[in-house]
Structure formats: structure tokens, C-alpha cells
Amino acid sequence: GLFNVGYAQAIHERWSWRAEYGFGLDEQTHRNTSDSINGNVQLKASRLGLLGEYAPFQGSFRLVSGLHYNDIQFAFSASGSGNAVINGHTVNLSNQSFEMQIKYPTLTPYMGVGWGQHRKTNETGLGLQSDFGISLGRFNTHVSAPGLVGTQGISQADLDAETQRARSAISKLTF
């Protein structure tokens, strides 16, 4: 998500835990029609986190690790009566569709470093913290074209090639 809100609680002089919700891209949809092709793009990105923090020194620096529960996905679909290109083959999409879904794993580990207020176990109030870290996971890609395989010169290998192209493009975004 683009924004995070959460709750943190100190459990020891150097240890605390935090629950957070990341939001900001809740089901963004864009529809477009061009050359008789109807395109639909959906993007959704939110997550929940349960994190542990350790402050190895006096001050605001800390090490952070935990788990994220993710709902991060991108979907694209095309249909209509115009032409599209699938792995170099021009196909007519009359009564046909092409769909691609890219999804981040639901559960991923998180590791990072952070800065911010570290409260003692009996303190209350608002605070501000910042983390820099990574959620370890790889995007999964699925491409389907119901009714196109076996027609208009499209084979399963063509769909597999489109899937591989998408995976290669998004592999630069994963750890």
C-alpha cells in the first residue's frame, strides 16, 4: 500500500511488536476502447503486517522482521471485435478474450531496518516510525485465452510465450 497505519507496543526495554495495515490502491480500475478492443485493467494493493522490532542500541535505530499478508494483484483483459497480437500472431478478438493476472504471494516474510520512537512498556501516546525493508516473494503470472487456442493459428506455446514475456518483465520487481 501507499500509506500505513498501525499499533505498536513495547514488551521490553529493547523489544516491541507492531501490527500495521498498508493501503492506498484499493481496486483501481481503468477501462478503454481502442480499435474495437475493450481493455480492462485492475490494480489492487493492500497488506497487513505483524512485525517484531529489536533496538540493539540506545536511540531510534531498530531491526524489524515479521510477516505480511498481501492482497497485491494486477489483472488485464481484452475482448471485442478488433485485432490483437499474441506472440507475433494477429488475431481477431470477435467473441474471444485474452486475460492476464499477476499476483504477489499472499504470505511473505519481511526484513528491514527502521527509525523512530521506541517507547518504554508503560508509556502511551502517538509516535512516528519509518522502515526500509523488503518483503520476500515472487509475482505469479497466469495468462488465458479461452477459445483462442487451436484457432487463428494460436497454440498453447503462443500463450506460454506471452506468459514468459510478462514474467521476464516483472522479474525485475521481485526479490
Coordinates of N, CA and C in Angstrom, one line a residue:
G1 N 0.8 -1.2 0.0 CA 0.0 0.0 0.0 C 0.9 1.3 0.0
L2 N 0.2 2.4 -0.3 CA 0.9 3.6 -0.3 C 1.1 4.2 1.1
F3 N 0.1 3.9 2.0 CA 0.1 4.5 3.3 C 0.0 3.4 4.3
N4 N 0.6 3.6 5.5 CA 0.5 2.6 6.6 C 0.0 3.2 7.9
V5 N -0.9 2.5 8.6 CA -1.3 2.9 9.9 C -1.1 1.6 10.8
G6 N -0.8 1.8 12.0 CA -0.6 0.6 12.8 C -0.6 0.9 14.3
Y7 N -0.4 -0.1 15.1 CA -0.3 -0.1 16.5 C 1.0 -0.8 17.0
A8 N 1.7 -0.1 17.8 CA 3.0 -0.7 18.3 C 2.9 -0.8 19.9
Q9 N 3.5 -1.8 20.4 CA 3.6 -2.0 21.8 C 4.9 -2.5 22.3
A10 N 5.6 -1.8 23.2 CA 6.8 -2.2 23.8 C 6.6 -3.4 24.7
I11 N 7.4 -4.4 24.6 CA 7.3 -5.5 25.5 C 8.5 -5.7 26.4
H12 N 9.5 -5.0 26.1 CA 10.8 -5.0 26.9 C 11.5 -3.7 26.6
E13 N 12.6 -3.5 27.3 CA 13.4 -2.3 27.0 C 13.9 -2.2 25.6
R14 N 14.2 -3.3 25.0 CA 14.7 -3.3 23.6 C 13.8 -4.0 22.6
W15 N 12.7 -4.6 23.0 CA 11.8 -5.3 22.1 C 10.4 -4.7 22.1
S16 N 9.8 -4.8 20.9 CA 8.4 -4.3 20.7 C 7.8 -5.1 19.5
W17 N 6.5 -5.1 19.4 CA 5.8 -5.7 18.3 C 4.9 -4.6 17.7
R18 N 4.6 -4.8 16.4 CA 3.7 -3.9 15.7 C 2.8 -4.6 14.7
A19 N 1.6 -4.1 14.7 CA 0.6 -4.6 13.7 C 0.3 -3.4 12.8
E20 N 0.3 -3.6 11.5 CA 0.1 -2.4 10.6 C -0.8 -2.9 9.4
Y21 N -1.5 -1.8 8.8 CA -2.3 -2.0 7.6 C -1.8 -1.1 6.6
G22 N -1.4 -1.6 5.4 CA -0.9 -0.7 4.3 C -2.0 -0.6 3.3
F23 N -2.4 0.6 2.8 CA -3.5 0.8 1.9 C -3.2 1.9 1.0
G24 N -4.0 2.2 0.0 CA -3.8 3.3 -0.9 C -4.2 3.0 -2.3
L25 N -4.2 1.7 -2.7 CA -4.5 1.3 -4.0 C -5.6 0.2 -3.9
D26 N -6.8 0.6 -3.5 CA -7.9 -0.3 -3.3 C -8.7 -0.4 -4.6
E27 N -8.5 -1.4 -5.4 CA -9.2 -1.7 -6.6 C -9.3 -0.5 -7.5
Q28 N -8.2 -0.2 -8.1 CA -8.2 0.8 -9.2 C -8.5 0.1 -10.5
T29 N -9.5 0.6 -11.2 CA -10.0 0.0 -12.5 C -9.9 1.1 -13.6
H30 N -9.4 0.7 -14.7 CA -9.3 1.6 -15.9 C -9.8 0.8 -17.1
R31 N -10.8 1.4 -17.8 CA -11.4 0.8 -19.0 C -11.1 1.7 -20.2
N32 N -10.8 1.0 -21.3 CA -10.5 1.8 -22.5 C -10.9 1.0 -23.7
T33 N -11.4 1.7 -24.8 CA -11.8 1.0 -26.0 C -10.9 1.7 -27.1
S34 N -10.2 0.9 -27.9 CA -9.4 1.4 -28.9 C -9.4 0.4 -30.1
D35 N -9.7 0.8 -31.3 CA -9.7 -0.1 -32.4 C -10.6 -1.3 -32.2
S36 N -11.8 -1.0 -31.6 CA -12.8 -2.0 -31.3 C -12.4 -3.1 -30.3
I37 N -11.3 -2.8 -29.6 CA -10.9 -3.7 -28.5 C -11.2 -3.1 -27.2
N38 N -11.9 -3.8 -26.3 CA -12.2 -3.3 -25.0 C -11.2 -3.8 -24.0
G39 N -10.4 -2.9 -23.4 CA -9.4 -3.3 -22.5 C -9.8 -2.9 -21.1
N40 N -9.5 -3.8 -20.1 CA -9.9 -3.5 -18.7 C -8.6 -3.9 -17.9
V41 N -8.2 -2.9 -17.1 CA -7.0 -3.1 -16.2 C -7.5 -2.8 -14.8
Q42 N -7.1 -3.8 -13.9 CA -7.4 -3.6 -12.5 C -6.1 -3.7 -11.7
L43 N -6.0 -2.9 -10.7 CA -4.8 -2.9 -9.8 C -5.3 -2.8 -8.4
K44 N -4.8 -3.7 -7.5 CA -5.2 -3.7 -6.1 C -3.9 -3.9 -5.3
A45 N -3.8 -3.1 -4.2 CA -2.6 -3.3 -3.4 C -2.9 -2.9 -2.0
S46 N -2.9 -3.9 -1.1 CA -3.1 -3.7 0.4 C -2.4 -4.8 1.1
R47 N -2.1 -4.6 2.4 CA -1.4 -5.7 3.1 C -1.6 -5.4 4.6
L48 N -1.5 -6.5 5.4 CA -1.5 -6.5 6.8 C -0.1 -7.0 7.2
G49 N 0.4 -6.4 8.3 CA 1.7 -6.9 8.8 C 1.7 -7.1 10.3
L50 N 2.4 -8.1 10.7 CA 2.7 -8.4 12.1 C 4.2 -8.5 12.2
L51 N 4.8 -7.5 12.9 CA 6.2 -7.4 12.9 C 6.8 -7.3 14.3
G52 N 8.0 -7.8 14.5 CA 8.8 -7.7 15.7 C 9.9 -6.7 15.5
E53 N 10.2 -5.9 16.5 CA 11.3 -4.9 16.4 C 12.3 -5.1 17.6
Y54 N 13.6 -4.9 17.2 CA 14.6 -5.0 18.2 C 15.5 -3.8 18.1
A55 N 15.7 -3.1 19.2 CA 16.6 -1.9 19.3 C 17.9 -2.3 19.9
P56 N 18.9 -2.6 19.1 CA 20.2 -3.0 19.6 C 21.0 -2.0 20.3
F57 N 20.7 -0.7 20.1 CA 21.4 0.4 20.7 C 20.4 1.4 21.4
Q58 N 20.9 2.2 22.2 CA 20.1 3.3 22.7 C 19.8 4.2 21.6
G59 N 18.6 4.7 21.4 CA 18.3 5.6 20.3 C 17.1 5.0 19.5
S60 N 17.0 5.6 18.3 CA 15.8 5.2 17.5 C 16.0 4.1 16.4
F61 N 17.3 3.7 16.2 CA 17.5 2.6 15.2 C 17.0 1.3 15.7
R62 N 16.4 0.5 14.8 CA 16.0 -0.8 15.2 C 16.0 -1.8 14.0
L63 N 16.0 -3.1 14.3 CA 15.9 -4.1 13.3 C 14.5 -4.6 13.3
V64 N 13.9 -4.9 12.1 CA 12.5 -5.3 12.0 C 12.4 -6.6 11.2
S65 N 11.5 -7.5 11.7 CA 11.2 -8.7 10.9 C 9.8 -9.1 11.2
G66 N 9.2 -9.9 10.3 CA 7.8 -10.3 10.6 C 7.2 -10.9 9.3
L67 N 5.9 -10.9 9.3 CA 5.1 -11.4 8.1 C 4.2 -10.4 7.6
H68 N 4.0 -10.5 6.3 CA 3.0 -9.6 5.6 C 1.9 -10.5 5.0
Y69 N 0.7 -10.2 5.2 CA -0.4 -10.8 4.5 C -0.8 -9.9 3.4
N70 N -0.6 -10.3 2.1 CA -0.7 -9.4 1.0 C -2.0 -9.6 0.1
D71 N -2.5 -8.5 -0.4 CA -3.6 -8.6 -1.4 C -3.1 -7.6 -2.5
I72 N -2.1 -8.1 -3.3 CA -1.5 -7.3 -4.3 C -1.6 -8.0 -5.6
Q73 N -2.4 -7.4 -6.6 CA -2.6 -8.1 -7.9 C -2.9 -7.1 -9.0
F74 N -2.6 -7.5 -10.2 CA -2.8 -6.7 -11.4 C -3.5 -7.7 -12.4
A75 N -4.6 -7.2 -13.0 CA -5.3 -8.0 -14.0 C -5.6 -7.2 -15.2
F76 N -5.4 -7.8 -16.4 CA -5.7 -7.2 -17.6 C -6.6 -8.1 -18.5
S77 N -7.6 -7.6 -19.1 CA -8.4 -8.4 -20.1 C -8.7 -7.6 -21.3
A78 N -8.8 -8.3 -22.4 CA -9.1 -7.6 -23.7 C -10.1 -8.5 -24.4
S79 N -11.1 -7.8 -25.0 CA -12.1 -8.5 -25.8 C -12.7 -7.5 -26.8
G80 N -13.5 -8.0 -27.7 CA -14.1 -7.1 -28.7 C -14.1 -7.6 -30.1
S81 N -14.1 -6.8 -31.0 CA -14.2 -7.2 -32.4 C -13.0 -6.8 -33.2
G82 N -12.0 -6.2 -32.6 CA -10.8 -5.7 -33.3 C -9.7 -6.8 -33.3
N83 N -8.5 -6.4 -33.7 CA -7.4 -7.3 -33.8 C -6.4 -7.0 -32.7
A84 N -5.7 -8.1 -32.3 CA -4.7 -8.0 -31.3 C -3.5 -8.9 -31.7
V85 N -2.3 -8.7 -31.1 CA -1.2 -9.5 -31.5 C -0.8 -10.4 -30.3
I86 N -0.8 -11.7 -30.5 CA -0.4 -12.7 -29.4 C 0.8 -13.4 -30.0
N87 N 2.0 -13.2 -29.4 CA 3.2 -13.8 -29.8 C 3.5 -13.7 -31.3
G88 N 3.3 -12.6 -31.8 CA 3.5 -12.3 -33.2 C 2.4 -12.7 -34.2
H89 N 1.3 -13.3 -33.7 CA 0.2 -13.7 -34.5 C -0.9 -12.6 -34.3
T90 N -1.4 -12.1 -35.4 CA -2.5 -11.2 -35.4 C -3.8 -12.0 -35.3
V91 N -4.6 -11.7 -34.3 CA -5.8 -12.5 -34.1 C -7.0 -11.5 -34.0
N92 N -8.2 -12.0 -34.5 CA -9.4 -11.2 -34.4 C -10.1 -11.6 -33.0
L93 N -10.4 -10.7 -32.2 CA -10.9 -11.0 -30.9 C -12.5 -11.0 -30.9
S94 N -13.1 -11.1 -32.1 CA -14.6 -11.2 -32.1 C -15.0 -12.5 -31.3
N95 N -15.8 -12.2 -30.3 CA -16.3 -13.3 -29.4 C -15.2 -14.0 -28.7
Q96 N -14.1 -13.4 -28.5 CA -12.9 -14.0 -27.8 C -12.4 -13.1 -26.7
S97 N -11.6 -13.6 -25.9 CA -11.0 -12.8 -24.9 C -9.5 -13.2 -24.6
F98 N -8.8 -12.3 -24.0 CA -7.4 -12.6 -23.6 C -7.3 -12.0 -22.2
E99 N -6.8 -12.8 -21.3 CA -6.7 -12.4 -19.9 C -5.3 -12.7 -19.3
M100 N -4.9 -11.7 -18.5 CA -3.6 -11.9 -17.8 C -3.8 -11.5 -16.3
Q101 N -3.3 -12.3 -15.4 CA -3.3 -11.9 -14.0 C -1.9 -12.1 -13.4
I102 N -1.5 -11.0 -12.7 CA -0.2 -11.0 -12.0 C -0.5 -10.8 -10.5
K103 N 0.0 -11.8 -9.6 CA -0.4 -11.7 -8.2 C 0.8 -11.9 -7.4
Y104 N 0.9 -11.2 -6.3 CA 2.0 -11.3 -5.3 C 1.6 -12.4 -4.3
P105 N 2.5 -13.2 -3.8 CA 2.1 -14.2 -2.8 C 1.3 -13.6 -1.6
T106 N 0.4 -14.4 -1.1 CA -0.5 -14.0 0.0 C 0.3 -13.8 1.3
L107 N 1.3 -14.6 1.6 CA 2.0 -14.5 2.8 C 3.5 -14.4 2.5
T108 N 4.2 -13.4 3.0 CA 5.6 -13.2 2.7 C 6.3 -12.7 4.0
P109 N 7.6 -13.2 4.1 CA 8.4 -12.7 5.2 C 8.9 -11.3 4.9
Y110 N 9.1 -10.5 6.0 CA 9.6 -9.1 5.8 C 10.9 -8.9 6.7
M111 N 11.9 -8.3 6.2 CA 13.1 -7.9 6.9 C 13.4 -6.5 6.6
G112 N 13.9 -5.7 7.6 CA 14.2 -4.4 7.4 C 14.9 -3.7 8.6
V113 N 15.2 -2.4 8.4 CA 15.7 -1.6 9.4 C 14.8 -0.4 9.6
G114 N 14.7 0.2 10.8 CA 13.8 1.3 11.0 C 14.4 2.3 11.9
W115 N 13.7 3.4 11.9 CA 14.0 4.5 12.8 C 12.7 5.0 13.4
G116 N 12.7 5.5 14.6 CA 11.5 6.1 15.2 C 11.6 6.0 16.7
Q117 N 10.5 6.4 17.3 CA 10.4 6.4 18.8 C 10.3 5.0 19.3
H118 N 11.0 4.7 20.3 CA 10.9 3.4 21.0 C 10.4 3.7 22.4
R119 N 9.1 3.4 22.7 CA 8.5 3.7 24.0 C 8.9 2.7 25.0
K120 N 8.9 3.1 26.2 CA 9.0 2.1 27.3 C 7.7 1.4 27.5
T121 N 7.7 0.3 28.2 CA 6.5 -0.5 28.3 C 5.3 0.2 29.0
N122 N 5.5 1.2 29.8 CA 4.4 1.9 30.5 C 4.0 3.2 29.8
E123 N 4.7 3.6 28.7 CA 4.3 4.9 28.0 C 3.2 4.7 27.0
T124 N 2.4 5.7 26.9 CA 1.4 5.7 25.8 C 1.5 7.0 25.0
G125 N 0.8 7.0 23.9 CA 0.8 8.2 23.0 C 1.0 7.9 21.6
L126 N 1.0 8.9 20.8 CA 1.2 8.7 19.3 C 2.7 8.8 19.1
G127 N 3.2 8.1 18.0 CA 4.5 8.2 17.6 C 4.7 8.0 16.1
L128 N 5.9 8.3 15.6 CA 6.2 8.2 14.2 C 7.4 7.3 14.0
Q129 N 7.3 6.4 13.1 CA 8.4 5.5 12.8 C 8.5 5.3 11.3
S130 N 9.6 4.9 10.8 CA 9.9 4.6 9.4 C 10.7 3.4 9.3
D131 N 10.4 2.6 8.2 CA 11.2 1.4 7.9 C 11.6 1.4 6.5
F132 N 12.7 0.7 6.3 CA 13.2 0.4 5.0 C 13.5 -1.1 4.9
G133 N 12.8 -1.8 4.1 CA 13.0 -3.2 4.1 C 12.4 -3.9 2.9
I134 N 12.4 -5.2 2.9 CA 11.9 -6.0 1.7 C 10.9 -7.1 2.2
S135 N 9.9 -7.3 1.4 CA 9.0 -8.4 1.6 C 9.5 -9.4 0.5
L136 N 9.9 -10.6 1.0 CA 10.5 -11.6 0.1 C 9.4 -12.4 -0.6
G137 N 9.3 -12.3 -1.9 CA 8.3 -13.1 -2.7 C 8.4 -12.8 -4.2
R138 N 7.8 -13.7 -5.0 CA 7.9 -13.5 -6.4 C 6.4 -13.4 -7.0
F139 N 6.2 -12.6 -7.9 CA 4.9 -12.5 -8.5 C 4.6 -13.7 -9.3
N140 N 3.4 -14.2 -9.3 CA 2.9 -15.3 -10.1 C 2.1 -14.7 -11.3
T141 N 2.3 -15.3 -12.5 CA 1.6 -14.8 -13.7 C 0.8 -15.9 -14.3
H142 N -0.4 -15.6 -14.7 CA -1.3 -16.6 -15.4 C -1.9 -15.9 -16.6
V143 N -1.8 -16.5 -17.7 CA -2.4 -16.0 -19.0 C -3.4 -17.0 -19.5
S144 N -4.5 -16.5 -19.9 CA -5.5 -17.4 -20.5 C -6.2 -16.7 -21.7
A145 N -6.6 -17.5 -22.7 CA -7.3 -17.0 -23.8 C -8.3 -18.1 -24.2
P146 N -9.4 -18.2 -23.4 CA -10.4 -19.2 -23.7 C -11.0 -19.1 -25.1
G147 N -10.9 -20.2 -25.8 CA -11.5 -20.2 -27.2 C -10.5 -19.9 -28.2
L148 N -9.3 -19.3 -27.9 CA -8.3 -18.9 -28.9 C -7.3 -20.0 -29.2
V149 N -7.0 -20.8 -28.3 CA -6.0 -21.9 -28.5 C -6.6 -22.9 -29.5
G150 N -5.9 -23.1 -30.6 CA -6.3 -24.0 -31.6 C -7.1 -23.3 -32.7
T151 N -7.3 -22.0 -32.6 CA -7.9 -21.2 -33.7 C -7.0 -20.1 -34.1
Q152 N -7.2 -19.6 -35.3 CA -6.5 -18.5 -35.8 C -4.9 -18.6 -35.7
G153 N -4.4 -19.8 -35.7 CA -3.0 -20.1 -35.6 C -2.4 -19.9 -34.2
I154 N -3.2 -19.8 -33.2 CA -2.7 -19.7 -31.8 C -2.6 -21.0 -31.1
S155 N -1.5 -21.3 -30.6 CA -1.2 -22.6 -29.9 C -1.0 -22.3 -28.4
Q156 N -1.0 -23.3 -27.6 CA -0.6 -23.1 -26.2 C 0.8 -22.6 -26.0
A157 N 1.7 -22.9 -26.9 CA 3.0 -22.4 -26.9 C 3.0 -20.9 -27.1
D158 N 2.1 -20.3 -27.9 CA 2.0 -18.9 -28.0 C 1.6 -18.2 -26.7
L159 N 0.6 -18.8 -26.0 CA 0.2 -18.3 -24.7 C 1.4 -18.4 -23.7
D160 N 2.1 -19.5 -23.7 CA 3.2 -19.7 -22.8 C 4.3 -18.6 -23.1
A161 N 4.5 -18.3 -24.4 CA 5.5 -17.3 -24.7 C 5.1 -15.9 -24.2
E162 N 3.8 -15.6 -24.3 CA 3.3 -14.3 -23.7 C 3.4 -14.3 -22.2
T163 N 3.1 -15.5 -21.5 CA 3.3 -15.6 -20.1 C 4.8 -15.4 -19.7
Q164 N 5.7 -16.0 -20.5 CA 7.1 -15.8 -20.2 C 7.6 -14.4 -20.4
R165 N 7.0 -13.7 -21.4 CA 7.4 -12.3 -21.6 C 6.9 -11.4 -20.4
A166 N 5.7 -11.7 -19.9 CA 5.2 -11.0 -18.7 C 6.1 -11.3 -17.5
R167 N 6.4 -12.6 -17.3 CA 7.3 -13.0 -16.1 C 8.7 -12.3 -16.2
S168 N 9.2 -12.2 -17.4 CA 10.5 -11.6 -17.5 C 10.5 -10.1 -17.2
A169 N 9.4 -9.5 -17.6 CA 9.2 -8.0 -17.3 C 9.1 -7.8 -15.8
I170 N 8.3 -8.6 -15.1 CA 8.1 -8.3 -13.7 C 9.1 -9.0 -12.8
S171 N 10.0 -9.8 -13.4 CA 11.0 -10.4 -12.5 C 12.0 -9.4 -12.0
K172 N 12.0 -8.2 -12.6 CA 12.9 -7.1 -12.2 C 12.3 -6.5 -10.9
L173 N 11.0 -6.8 -10.6 CA 10.4 -6.2 -9.4 C 10.4 -7.1 -8.2
T174 N 10.9 -8.3 -8.3 CA 10.8 -9.3 -7.2 C 12.2 -9.5 -6.6
F175 N 12.1 -10.1 -5.4 CA 13.4 -10.5 -4.7 C 13.3 -11.9 -4.4

